Protein backbone atom coordinates (compact mmCIF):
# COMPACT_ATOMS: atom_id res chain seq x y z
CA UNK A 1 0.00 0.00 0.00
CA UNK A 2 1.11 3.56 -0.65
CA UNK A 3 1.61 5.91 2.31
CA UNK A 4 -1.46 8.02 3.06
CA UNK A 5 0.31 11.30 2.25
CA UNK A 6 1.07 10.12 -1.30
CA UNK A 7 -2.22 8.43 -1.99
CA UNK A 8 -5.09 10.87 -1.45
CA UNK A 9 -6.05 14.53 -1.73
CA UNK A 10 -8.93 16.45 -0.16
CA UNK A 11 -10.18 14.01 2.47
CA UNK A 12 -13.75 14.83 3.54
CA UNK A 13 -15.81 12.90 6.12
CA UNK A 14 -19.47 13.91 6.58
CA UNK A 15 -22.00 14.41 8.10
CA UNK A 16 -20.72 14.86 11.61
CA UNK A 17 -22.47 13.83 13.74
CA UNK A 18 -24.32 11.03 11.95
CA UNK A 19 -26.71 8.33 13.11
CA UNK A 20 -26.80 5.84 10.21
CA UNK A 21 -24.33 6.48 7.39
CA UNK A 22 -21.23 8.62 7.10
CA UNK A 23 -19.38 9.27 3.84
CA UNK A 24 -15.66 9.42 3.15
CA UNK A 25 -14.69 11.26 -0.04
CA UNK A 26 -11.25 11.89 -1.47
CA UNK A 27 -9.32 12.10 -4.75
CA UNK A 28 -6.60 9.61 -5.60
CA UNK A 29 -3.24 11.38 -5.97
CA UNK A 30 -1.60 8.33 -7.58
CA UNK A 31 -2.85 5.16 -9.23
CA UNK A 32 -2.56 2.00 -7.18
CA UNK A 33 -3.79 0.12 -4.15
CA UNK A 34 -4.83 2.00 -1.05
CA UNK A 35 -6.96 1.51 2.01
CA UNK A 36 -9.00 3.56 4.43
CA UNK A 37 -9.37 2.52 8.05
CA UNK A 38 -12.02 3.71 10.49
CA UNK A 39 -10.59 3.77 14.02
CA UNK A 40 -12.10 4.22 17.46
CA UNK A 41 -10.66 6.62 20.06
CA UNK A 42 -8.16 3.97 21.23
CA UNK A 43 -6.82 3.31 17.73
CA UNK A 44 -8.64 -0.01 17.27
CA UNK A 45 -9.55 -0.64 13.61
CA UNK A 46 -13.34 -0.87 13.33
CA UNK A 47 -13.57 -1.13 9.56
CA UNK A 48 -11.09 -1.31 6.69
CA UNK A 49 -11.82 -0.54 3.04
CA UNK A 50 -9.20 -1.65 0.51
CA UNK A 51 -9.36 -0.94 -3.22
CA UNK A 52 -7.46 0.08 -6.34
CA UNK A 53 -7.83 3.56 -7.72
CA UNK A 54 -6.61 5.65 -10.62
CA UNK A 55 -4.90 9.04 -10.41
CA UNK A 56 -7.44 11.89 -10.09
CA UNK A 57 -10.29 9.44 -9.44
CA UNK A 58 -12.91 10.62 -6.91
CA UNK A 59 -13.56 7.94 -4.31
CA UNK A 60 -16.85 7.95 -2.37
CA UNK A 61 -17.18 5.42 0.48
CA UNK A 62 -20.47 5.08 2.38
CA UNK A 63 -19.79 3.86 5.93
CA UNK A 64 -22.61 2.27 7.91
CA UNK A 65 -22.30 3.48 11.48
CA UNK A 66 -24.79 0.94 12.87
CA UNK A 67 -22.00 -1.23 14.30
CA UNK A 68 -20.15 1.66 16.01
CA UNK A 69 -20.62 2.57 19.66
CA UNK A 70 -22.67 5.72 20.15
CA UNK A 71 -20.53 8.83 20.37
CA UNK A 72 -17.69 7.45 18.28
Coordinates of C-alpha atoms in Angstrom, one line a residue:
X1 CA 0.0 0.0 0.0
X2 CA 1.1 3.6 -0.7
X3 CA 1.6 5.9 2.3
X4 CA -1.5 8.0 3.1
X5 CA 0.3 11.3 2.3
X6 CA 1.1 10.1 -1.3
X7 CA -2.2 8.4 -2.0
X8 CA -5.1 10.9 -1.5
X9 CA -6.0 14.5 -1.7
X10 CA -8.9 16.5 -0.2
X11 CA -10.2 14.0 2.5
X12 CA -13.7 14.8 3.5
X13 CA -15.8 12.9 6.1
X14 CA -19.5 13.9 6.6
X15 CA -22.0 14.4 8.1
X16 CA -20.7 14.9 11.6
X17 CA -22.5 13.8 13.7
X18 CA -24.3 11.0 11.9
X19 CA -26.7 8.3 13.1
X20 CA -26.8 5.8 10.2
X21 CA -24.3 6.5 7.4
X22 CA -21.2 8.6 7.1
X23 CA -19.4 9.3 3.8
X24 CA -15.7 9.4 3.1
X25 CA -14.7 11.3 0.0
X26 CA -11.2 11.9 -1.5
X27 CA -9.3 12.1 -4.7
X28 CA -6.6 9.6 -5.6
X29 CA -3.2 11.4 -6.0
X30 CA -1.6 8.3 -7.6
X31 CA -2.8 5.2 -9.2
X32 CA -2.6 2.0 -7.2
X33 CA -3.8 0.1 -4.2
X34 CA -4.8 2.0 -1.0
X35 CA -7.0 1.5 2.0
X36 CA -9.0 3.6 4.4
X37 CA -9.4 2.5 8.1
X38 CA -12.0 3.7 10.5
X39 CA -10.6 3.8 14.0
X40 CA -12.1 4.2 17.5
X41 CA -10.7 6.6 20.1
X42 CA -8.2 4.0 21.2
X43 CA -6.8 3.3 17.7
X44 CA -8.6 0.0 17.3
X45 CA -9.5 -0.6 13.6
X46 CA -13.3 -0.9 13.3
X47 CA -13.6 -1.1 9.6
X48 CA -11.1 -1.3 6.7
X49 CA -11.8 -0.5 3.0
X50 CA -9.2 -1.7 0.5
X51 CA -9.4 -0.9 -3.2
X52 CA -7.5 0.1 -6.3
X53 CA -7.8 3.6 -7.7
X54 CA -6.6 5.7 -10.6
X55 CA -4.9 9.0 -10.4
X56 CA -7.4 11.9 -10.1
X57 CA -10.3 9.4 -9.4
X58 CA -12.9 10.6 -6.9
X59 CA -13.6 7.9 -4.3
X60 CA -16.9 8.0 -2.4
X61 CA -17.2 5.4 0.5
X62 CA -20.5 5.1 2.4
X63 CA -19.8 3.9 5.9
X64 CA -22.6 2.3 7.9
X65 CA -22.3 3.5 11.5
X66 CA -24.8 0.9 12.9
X67 CA -22.0 -1.2 14.3
X68 CA -20.1 1.7 16.0
X69 CA -20.6 2.6 19.7
X70 CA -22.7 5.7 20.1
X71 CA -20.5 8.8 20.4
X72 CA -17.7 7.4 18.3

